[in-house]
mmCIF file of C-alpha atoms in Angstrom:
data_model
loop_
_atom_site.group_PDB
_atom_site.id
_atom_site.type_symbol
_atom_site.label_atom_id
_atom_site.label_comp_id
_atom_site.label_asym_id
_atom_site.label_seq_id
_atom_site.Cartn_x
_atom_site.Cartn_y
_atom_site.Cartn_z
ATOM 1 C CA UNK B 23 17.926 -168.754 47.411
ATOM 2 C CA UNK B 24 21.720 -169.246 46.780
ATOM 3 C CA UNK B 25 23.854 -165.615 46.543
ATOM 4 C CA UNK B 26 27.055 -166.136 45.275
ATOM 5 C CA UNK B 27 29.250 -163.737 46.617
ATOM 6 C CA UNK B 28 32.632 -165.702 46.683
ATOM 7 C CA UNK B 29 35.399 -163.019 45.576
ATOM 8 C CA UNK B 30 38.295 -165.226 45.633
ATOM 9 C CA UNK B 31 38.948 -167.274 42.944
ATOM 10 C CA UNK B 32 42.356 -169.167 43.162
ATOM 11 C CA UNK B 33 44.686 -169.561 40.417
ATOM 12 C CA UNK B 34 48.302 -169.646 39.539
ATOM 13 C CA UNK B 35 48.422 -166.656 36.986
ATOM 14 C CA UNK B 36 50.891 -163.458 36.644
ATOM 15 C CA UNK B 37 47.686 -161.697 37.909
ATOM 16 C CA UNK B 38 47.384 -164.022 40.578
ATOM 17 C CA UNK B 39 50.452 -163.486 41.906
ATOM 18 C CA UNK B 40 51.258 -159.791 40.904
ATOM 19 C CA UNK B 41 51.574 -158.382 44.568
ATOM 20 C CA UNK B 42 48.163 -156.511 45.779
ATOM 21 C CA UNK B 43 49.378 -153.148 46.346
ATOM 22 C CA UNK B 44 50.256 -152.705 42.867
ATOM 23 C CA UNK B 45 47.095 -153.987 41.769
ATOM 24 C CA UNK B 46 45.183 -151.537 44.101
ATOM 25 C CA UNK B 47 47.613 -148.800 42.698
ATOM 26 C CA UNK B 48 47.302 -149.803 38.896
ATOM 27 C CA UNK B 49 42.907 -149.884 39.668
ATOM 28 C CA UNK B 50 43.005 -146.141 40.927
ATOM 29 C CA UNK B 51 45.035 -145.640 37.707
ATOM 30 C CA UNK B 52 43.385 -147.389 35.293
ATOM 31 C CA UNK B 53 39.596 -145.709 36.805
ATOM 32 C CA UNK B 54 41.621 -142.408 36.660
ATOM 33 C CA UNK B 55 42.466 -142.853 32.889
ATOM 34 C CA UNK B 56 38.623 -144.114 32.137
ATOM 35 C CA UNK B 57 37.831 -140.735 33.248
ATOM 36 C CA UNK B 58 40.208 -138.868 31.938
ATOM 37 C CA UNK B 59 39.902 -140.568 28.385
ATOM 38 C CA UNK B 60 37.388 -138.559 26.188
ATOM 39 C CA UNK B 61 37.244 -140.390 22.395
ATOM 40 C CA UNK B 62 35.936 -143.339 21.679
ATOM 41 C CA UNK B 63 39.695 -144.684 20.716
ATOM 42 C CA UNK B 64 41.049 -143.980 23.833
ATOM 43 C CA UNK B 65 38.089 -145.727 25.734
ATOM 44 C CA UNK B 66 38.594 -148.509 22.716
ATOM 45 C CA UNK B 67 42.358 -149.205 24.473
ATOM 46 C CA UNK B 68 40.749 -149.286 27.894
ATOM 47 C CA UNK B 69 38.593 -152.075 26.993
ATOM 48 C CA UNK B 70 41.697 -153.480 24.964
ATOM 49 C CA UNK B 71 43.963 -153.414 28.171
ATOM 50 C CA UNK B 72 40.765 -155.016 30.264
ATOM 51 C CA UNK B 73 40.548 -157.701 28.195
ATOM 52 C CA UNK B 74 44.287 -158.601 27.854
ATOM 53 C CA UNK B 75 44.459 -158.500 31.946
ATOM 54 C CA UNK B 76 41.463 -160.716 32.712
ATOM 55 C CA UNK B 77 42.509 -163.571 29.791
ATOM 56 C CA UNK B 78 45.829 -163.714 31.707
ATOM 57 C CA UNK B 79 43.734 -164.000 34.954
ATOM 58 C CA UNK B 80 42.108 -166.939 33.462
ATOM 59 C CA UNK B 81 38.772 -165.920 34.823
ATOM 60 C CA UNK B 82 35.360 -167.325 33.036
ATOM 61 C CA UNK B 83 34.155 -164.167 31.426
ATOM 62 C CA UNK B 84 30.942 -165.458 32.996
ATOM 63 C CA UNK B 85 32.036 -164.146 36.528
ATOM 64 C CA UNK B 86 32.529 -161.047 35.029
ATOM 65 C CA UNK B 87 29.815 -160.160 33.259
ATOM 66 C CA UNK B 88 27.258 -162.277 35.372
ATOM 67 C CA UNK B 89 27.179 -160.285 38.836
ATOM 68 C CA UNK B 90 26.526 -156.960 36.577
ATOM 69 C CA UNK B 91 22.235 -157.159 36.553
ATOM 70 C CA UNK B 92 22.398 -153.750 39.036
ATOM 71 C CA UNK B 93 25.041 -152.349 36.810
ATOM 72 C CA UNK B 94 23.192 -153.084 33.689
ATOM 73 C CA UNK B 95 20.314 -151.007 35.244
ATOM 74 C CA UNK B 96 21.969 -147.851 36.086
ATOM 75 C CA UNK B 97 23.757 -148.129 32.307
ATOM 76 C CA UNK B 98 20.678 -148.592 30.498
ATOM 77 C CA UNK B 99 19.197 -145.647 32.157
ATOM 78 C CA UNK B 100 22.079 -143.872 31.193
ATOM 79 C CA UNK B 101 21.779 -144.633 27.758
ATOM 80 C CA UNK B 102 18.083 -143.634 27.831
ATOM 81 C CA UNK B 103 18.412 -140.419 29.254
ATOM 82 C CA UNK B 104 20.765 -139.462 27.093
ATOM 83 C CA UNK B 105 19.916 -141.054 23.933
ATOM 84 C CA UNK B 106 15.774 -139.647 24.353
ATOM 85 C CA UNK B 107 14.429 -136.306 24.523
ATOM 86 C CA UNK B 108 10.983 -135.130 24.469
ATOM 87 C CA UNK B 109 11.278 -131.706 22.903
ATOM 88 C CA UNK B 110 13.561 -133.286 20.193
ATOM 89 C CA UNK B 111 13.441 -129.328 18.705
ATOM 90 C CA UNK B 112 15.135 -128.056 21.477
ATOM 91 C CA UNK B 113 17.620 -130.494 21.577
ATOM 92 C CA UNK B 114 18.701 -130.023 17.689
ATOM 93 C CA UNK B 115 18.735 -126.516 18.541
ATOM 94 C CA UNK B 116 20.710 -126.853 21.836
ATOM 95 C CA UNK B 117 24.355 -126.896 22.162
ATOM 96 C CA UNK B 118 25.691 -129.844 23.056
ATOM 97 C CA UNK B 119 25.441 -131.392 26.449
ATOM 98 C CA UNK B 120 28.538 -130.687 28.706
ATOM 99 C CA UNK B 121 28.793 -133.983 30.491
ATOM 100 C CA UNK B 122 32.251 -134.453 30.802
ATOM 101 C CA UNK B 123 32.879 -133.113 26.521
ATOM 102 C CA UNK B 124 33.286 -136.756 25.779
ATOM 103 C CA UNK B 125 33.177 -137.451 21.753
ATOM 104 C CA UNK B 126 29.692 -138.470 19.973
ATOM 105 C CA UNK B 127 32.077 -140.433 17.316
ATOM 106 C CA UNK B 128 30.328 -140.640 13.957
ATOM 107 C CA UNK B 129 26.956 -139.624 15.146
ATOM 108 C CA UNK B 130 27.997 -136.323 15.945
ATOM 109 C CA UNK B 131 26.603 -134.651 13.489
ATOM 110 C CA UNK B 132 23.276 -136.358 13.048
ATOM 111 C CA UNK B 133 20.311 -134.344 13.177
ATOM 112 C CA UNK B 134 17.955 -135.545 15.946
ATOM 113 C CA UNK B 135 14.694 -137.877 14.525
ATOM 114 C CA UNK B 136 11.280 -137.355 16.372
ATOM 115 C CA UNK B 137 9.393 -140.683 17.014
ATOM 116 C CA UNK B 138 5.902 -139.804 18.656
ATOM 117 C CA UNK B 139 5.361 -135.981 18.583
ATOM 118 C CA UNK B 140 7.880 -134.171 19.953
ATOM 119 C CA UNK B 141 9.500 -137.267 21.843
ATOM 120 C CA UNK B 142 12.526 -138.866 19.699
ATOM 121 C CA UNK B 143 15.888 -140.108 19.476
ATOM 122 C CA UNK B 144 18.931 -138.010 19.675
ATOM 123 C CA UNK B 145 21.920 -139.708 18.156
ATOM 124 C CA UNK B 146 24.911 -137.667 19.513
ATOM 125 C CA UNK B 147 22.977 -138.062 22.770
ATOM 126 C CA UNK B 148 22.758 -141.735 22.544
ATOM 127 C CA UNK B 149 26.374 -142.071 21.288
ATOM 128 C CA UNK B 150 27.420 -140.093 24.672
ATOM 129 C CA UNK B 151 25.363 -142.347 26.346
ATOM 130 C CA UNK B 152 26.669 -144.969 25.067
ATOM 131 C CA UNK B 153 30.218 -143.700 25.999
ATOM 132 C CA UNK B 154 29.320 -143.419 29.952
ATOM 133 C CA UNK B 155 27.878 -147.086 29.646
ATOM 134 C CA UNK B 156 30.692 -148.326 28.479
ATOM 135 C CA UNK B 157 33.346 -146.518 31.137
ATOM 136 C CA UNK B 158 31.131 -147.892 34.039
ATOM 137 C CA UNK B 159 30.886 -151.295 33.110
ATOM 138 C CA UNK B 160 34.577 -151.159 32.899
ATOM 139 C CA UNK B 161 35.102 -149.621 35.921
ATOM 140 C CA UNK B 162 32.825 -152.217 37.838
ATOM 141 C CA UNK B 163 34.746 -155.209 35.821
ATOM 142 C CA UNK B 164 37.970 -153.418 36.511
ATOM 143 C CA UNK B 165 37.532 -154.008 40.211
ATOM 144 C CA UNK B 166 36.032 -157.169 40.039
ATOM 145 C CA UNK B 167 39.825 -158.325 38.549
ATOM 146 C CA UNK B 168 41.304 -157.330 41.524
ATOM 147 C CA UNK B 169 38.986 -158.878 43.984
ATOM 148 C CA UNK B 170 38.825 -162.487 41.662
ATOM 149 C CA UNK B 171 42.525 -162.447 41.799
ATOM 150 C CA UNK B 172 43.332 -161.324 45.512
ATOM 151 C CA UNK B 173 42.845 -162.904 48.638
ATOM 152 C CA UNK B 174 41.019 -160.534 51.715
ATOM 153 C CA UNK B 175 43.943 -161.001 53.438
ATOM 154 C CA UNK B 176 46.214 -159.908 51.060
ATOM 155 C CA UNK B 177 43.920 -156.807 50.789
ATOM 156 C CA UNK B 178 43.419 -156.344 54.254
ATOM 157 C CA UNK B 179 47.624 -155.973 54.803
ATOM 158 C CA UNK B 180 47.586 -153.782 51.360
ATOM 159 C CA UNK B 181 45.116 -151.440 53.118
ATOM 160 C CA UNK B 182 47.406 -151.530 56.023
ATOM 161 C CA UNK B 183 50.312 -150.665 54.236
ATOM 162 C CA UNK B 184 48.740 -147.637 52.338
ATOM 163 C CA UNK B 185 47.579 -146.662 56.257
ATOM 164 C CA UNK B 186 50.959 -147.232 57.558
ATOM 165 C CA UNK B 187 52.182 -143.044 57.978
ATOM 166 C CA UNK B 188 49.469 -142.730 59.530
ATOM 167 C CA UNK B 189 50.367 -143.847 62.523
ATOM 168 C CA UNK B 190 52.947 -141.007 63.385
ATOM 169 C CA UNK B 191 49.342 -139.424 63.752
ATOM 170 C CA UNK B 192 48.558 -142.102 66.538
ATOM 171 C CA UNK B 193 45.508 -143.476 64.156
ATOM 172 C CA UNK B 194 44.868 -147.375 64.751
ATOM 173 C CA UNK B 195 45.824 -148.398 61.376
ATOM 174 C CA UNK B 196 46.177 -152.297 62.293
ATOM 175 C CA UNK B 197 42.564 -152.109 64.055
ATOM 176 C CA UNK B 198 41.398 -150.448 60.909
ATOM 177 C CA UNK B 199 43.085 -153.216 58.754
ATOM 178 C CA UNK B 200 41.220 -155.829 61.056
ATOM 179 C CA UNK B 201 37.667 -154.255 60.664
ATOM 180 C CA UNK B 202 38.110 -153.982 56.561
ATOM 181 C CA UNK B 203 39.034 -157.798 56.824
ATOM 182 C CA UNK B 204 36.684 -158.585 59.249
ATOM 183 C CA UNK B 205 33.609 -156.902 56.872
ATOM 184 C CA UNK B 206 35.271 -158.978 53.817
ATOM 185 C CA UNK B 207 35.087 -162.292 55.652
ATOM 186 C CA UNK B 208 31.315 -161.506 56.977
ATOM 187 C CA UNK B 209 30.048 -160.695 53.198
ATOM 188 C CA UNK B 210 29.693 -164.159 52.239
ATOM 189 C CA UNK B 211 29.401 -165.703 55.692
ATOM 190 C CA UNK B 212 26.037 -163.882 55.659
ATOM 191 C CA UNK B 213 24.763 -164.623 52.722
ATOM 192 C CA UNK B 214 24.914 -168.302 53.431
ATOM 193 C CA UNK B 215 23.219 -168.021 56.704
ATOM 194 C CA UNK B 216 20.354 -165.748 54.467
ATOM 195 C CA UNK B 217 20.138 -168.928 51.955
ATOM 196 C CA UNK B 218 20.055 -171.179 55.019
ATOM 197 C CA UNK B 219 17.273 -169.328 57.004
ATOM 198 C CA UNK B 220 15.579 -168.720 53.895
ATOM 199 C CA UNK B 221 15.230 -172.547 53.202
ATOM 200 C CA UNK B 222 14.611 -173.695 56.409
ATOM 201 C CA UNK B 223 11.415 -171.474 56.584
ATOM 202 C CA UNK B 224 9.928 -171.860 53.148
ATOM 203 C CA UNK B 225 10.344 -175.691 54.631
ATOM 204 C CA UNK B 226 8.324 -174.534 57.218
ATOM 205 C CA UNK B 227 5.853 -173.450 55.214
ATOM 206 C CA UNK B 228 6.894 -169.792 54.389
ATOM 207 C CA UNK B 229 5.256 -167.846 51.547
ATOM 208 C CA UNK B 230 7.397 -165.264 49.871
ATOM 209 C CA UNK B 231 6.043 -164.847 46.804
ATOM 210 C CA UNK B 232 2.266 -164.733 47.711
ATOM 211 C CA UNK B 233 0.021 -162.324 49.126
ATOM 212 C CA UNK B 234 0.351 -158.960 48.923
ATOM 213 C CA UNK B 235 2.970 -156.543 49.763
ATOM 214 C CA UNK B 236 2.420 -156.561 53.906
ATOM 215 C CA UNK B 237 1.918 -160.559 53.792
ATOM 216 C CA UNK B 238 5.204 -160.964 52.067
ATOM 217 C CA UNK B 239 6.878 -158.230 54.107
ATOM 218 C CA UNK B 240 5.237 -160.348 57.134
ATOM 219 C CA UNK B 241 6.793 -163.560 55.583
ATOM 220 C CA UNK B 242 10.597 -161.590 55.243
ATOM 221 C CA UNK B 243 10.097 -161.115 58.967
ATOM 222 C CA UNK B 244 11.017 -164.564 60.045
ATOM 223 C CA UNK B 245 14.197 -164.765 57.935
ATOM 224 C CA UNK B 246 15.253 -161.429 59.107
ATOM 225 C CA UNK B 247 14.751 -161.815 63.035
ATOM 226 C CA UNK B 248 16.972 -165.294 62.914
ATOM 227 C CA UNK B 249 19.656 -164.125 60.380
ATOM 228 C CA UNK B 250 20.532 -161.024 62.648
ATOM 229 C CA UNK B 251 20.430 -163.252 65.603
ATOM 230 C CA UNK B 252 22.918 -165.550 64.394
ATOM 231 C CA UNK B 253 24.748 -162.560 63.609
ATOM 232 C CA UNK B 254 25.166 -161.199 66.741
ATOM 233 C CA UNK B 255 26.075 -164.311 67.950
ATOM 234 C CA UNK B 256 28.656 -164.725 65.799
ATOM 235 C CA UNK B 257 30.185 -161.573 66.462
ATOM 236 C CA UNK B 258 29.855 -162.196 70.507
ATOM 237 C CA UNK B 259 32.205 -165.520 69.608
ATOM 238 C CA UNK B 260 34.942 -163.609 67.441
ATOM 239 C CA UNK B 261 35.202 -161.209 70.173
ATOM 240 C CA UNK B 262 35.231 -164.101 72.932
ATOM 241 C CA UNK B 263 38.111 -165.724 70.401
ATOM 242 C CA UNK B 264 40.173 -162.656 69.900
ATOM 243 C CA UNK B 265 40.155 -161.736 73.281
ATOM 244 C CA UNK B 266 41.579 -165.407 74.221
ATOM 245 C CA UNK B 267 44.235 -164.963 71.733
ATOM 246 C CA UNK B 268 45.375 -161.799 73.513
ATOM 247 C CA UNK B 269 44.227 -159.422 70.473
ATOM 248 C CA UNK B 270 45.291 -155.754 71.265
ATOM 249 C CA UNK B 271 48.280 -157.026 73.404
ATOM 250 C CA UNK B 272 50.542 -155.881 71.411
ATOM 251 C CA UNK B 273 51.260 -152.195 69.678
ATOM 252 C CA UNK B 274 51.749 -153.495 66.578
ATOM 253 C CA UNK B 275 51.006 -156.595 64.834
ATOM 254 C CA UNK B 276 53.672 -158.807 63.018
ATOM 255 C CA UNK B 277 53.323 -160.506 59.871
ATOM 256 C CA UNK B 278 54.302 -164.066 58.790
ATOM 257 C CA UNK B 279 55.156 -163.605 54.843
ATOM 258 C CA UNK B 280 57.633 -160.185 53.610
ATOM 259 C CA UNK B 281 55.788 -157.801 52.162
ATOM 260 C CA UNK B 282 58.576 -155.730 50.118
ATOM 261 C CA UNK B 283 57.523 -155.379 46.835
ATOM 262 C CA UNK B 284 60.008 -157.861 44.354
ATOM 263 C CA UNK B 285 61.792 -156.264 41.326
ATOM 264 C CA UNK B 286 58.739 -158.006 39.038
ATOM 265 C CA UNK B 287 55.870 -156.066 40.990
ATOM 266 C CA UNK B 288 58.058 -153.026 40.749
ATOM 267 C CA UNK B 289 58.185 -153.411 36.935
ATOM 268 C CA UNK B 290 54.714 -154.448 36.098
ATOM 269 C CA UNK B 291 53.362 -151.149 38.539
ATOM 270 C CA UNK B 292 55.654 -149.135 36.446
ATOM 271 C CA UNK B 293 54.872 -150.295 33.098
ATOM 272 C CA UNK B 294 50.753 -150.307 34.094
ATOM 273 C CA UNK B 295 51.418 -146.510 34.718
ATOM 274 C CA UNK B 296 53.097 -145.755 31.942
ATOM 275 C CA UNK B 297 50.218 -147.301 29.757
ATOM 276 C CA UNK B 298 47.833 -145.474 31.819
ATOM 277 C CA UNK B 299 49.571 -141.943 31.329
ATOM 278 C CA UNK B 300 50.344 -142.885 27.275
ATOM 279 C CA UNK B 301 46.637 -143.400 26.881
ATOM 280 C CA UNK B 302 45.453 -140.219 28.668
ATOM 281 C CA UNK B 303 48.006 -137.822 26.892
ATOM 282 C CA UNK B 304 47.812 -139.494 23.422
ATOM 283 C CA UNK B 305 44.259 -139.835 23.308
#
């Protein structure tokens, strides 16, 4: 009962070090163009630019890839839906589905084949299908890049930044910043307790996995009651430490590294765009 949820992953790479603004600002572009892209060429670059990023990153391909068993579920349904019909008549008769007027690539212009009565496979359907597989598991790998290669706090004073005009509209951007880092820091600190309490009850003698539904829901109950406990007790000491370091003294808070962007970040946030825009308008 281990859940590993560790984002960070240190490293000395360009990536690593490519300030986290611009990394923020090149993800919104890159998720824009994945949407925007409609053939299979211009989704073919996408992957193409993915790739390129995450082998300078120097990240296993493994903690890509090996988080994705939720993502995986919502793609194959995606492909199913789309690829299946069960009046396959209909659907050779139908014009094609409007879901965004992506391209069906070669199978385009394959008549559908029934398998079992009137159920069967649609190819264009599968092929667009396909397509929408492909852009999410992108999308969801996309973002995983930024979070491998970034540092919460690093985020948290990115998300800060982006907040910053609003504070001519007397909105509590540092307290904002705080709670987003605050959530960030409590994502893994809970799943360890959850492993923890897990283990210390099945060495109690805990059943989870017999019985039926109510005895195991029953048997959930102890690791539940504890692990929100702890929780709240956890909280009840951040606020007790905060509060001793004089949090909320202050207007604003001060930071201990610069955070201009350097002539490097400027180029790389520049040249990301301009790949980003090429790819949309080209393809």
């Amino acid at each position: 009962m281990r859940i590993n949820v560790s984002s960070y992953i240190p490293g000395t790479s360009a990536v690593h070090a490519c300030d986290a603004r611009v990394k923020i600002v090149l993800l919104a572009a890159y998720s824009v163009t994945l949407f925007l892209v409609r053939s299979w060429m211009g989704l073919g670059l996408c992957a193409l630019l993915f790739v390129t990023v995450a082998k300078v990153s120097r990240i296993p391909a493994r903690r890509f890839f090996g988080l994705l068993v939720p993502v995986y579920v919502i793609v194959a349904f995606t492909v199913l839906f789309n690829g299946f019909s069960l009046d396959v008549g209909q659907a050779a008769s139908a014009a094609p589905p409007a879901l965004g007027d992506v391209s069906a690539g070669v199978l385009a212009a394959w008549e559908p084949v029934a398998l079992i009565g009137s159920f069967g496979l649609v190819p264009a359907g599968l092929a667009r299908g396909l397509f929408f597989a492909v852009r999410i598991v992108l999308l969801v790998t996309a973002s995983l890049v930024v979070t491998y290669t970034t540092t919460s706090t690093a985020l948290t004073d990115a998300l800060a930044d982006f907040l910053r005009p609003l504070r001519r509209l007397r909105v509590p951007v540092d307290d904002i910043a705080m709670v987003f880092s605050l959530a960030l820091r409590f994502i893994p600190v809970t799943a360890e307790e959850l492993g923890r309490v897990h283990d210390a009850q099945q060495a109690r003698g805990a059943s989870f996995s017999e019985g039926g539904l109510w005895e195991r829901l029953r048997a959930w109950q102890t690791v539940l009651i504890p692990l929100f406990v702890g929780l709240f007790r956890r909280a009840d000491a951040l606020a007790v430490a905060m509060d001793a370091r004089c949090y909320g003294a202050e207007p604003r808070r001060t930071s201990l590294h610069d955070r201009r962007l350097a002539g490097r970040s400027l180029a790389v946030l520049a040249a990301g765009l301009a790949l980003c825009i090429a790819v949309v308008v080209l393809l």
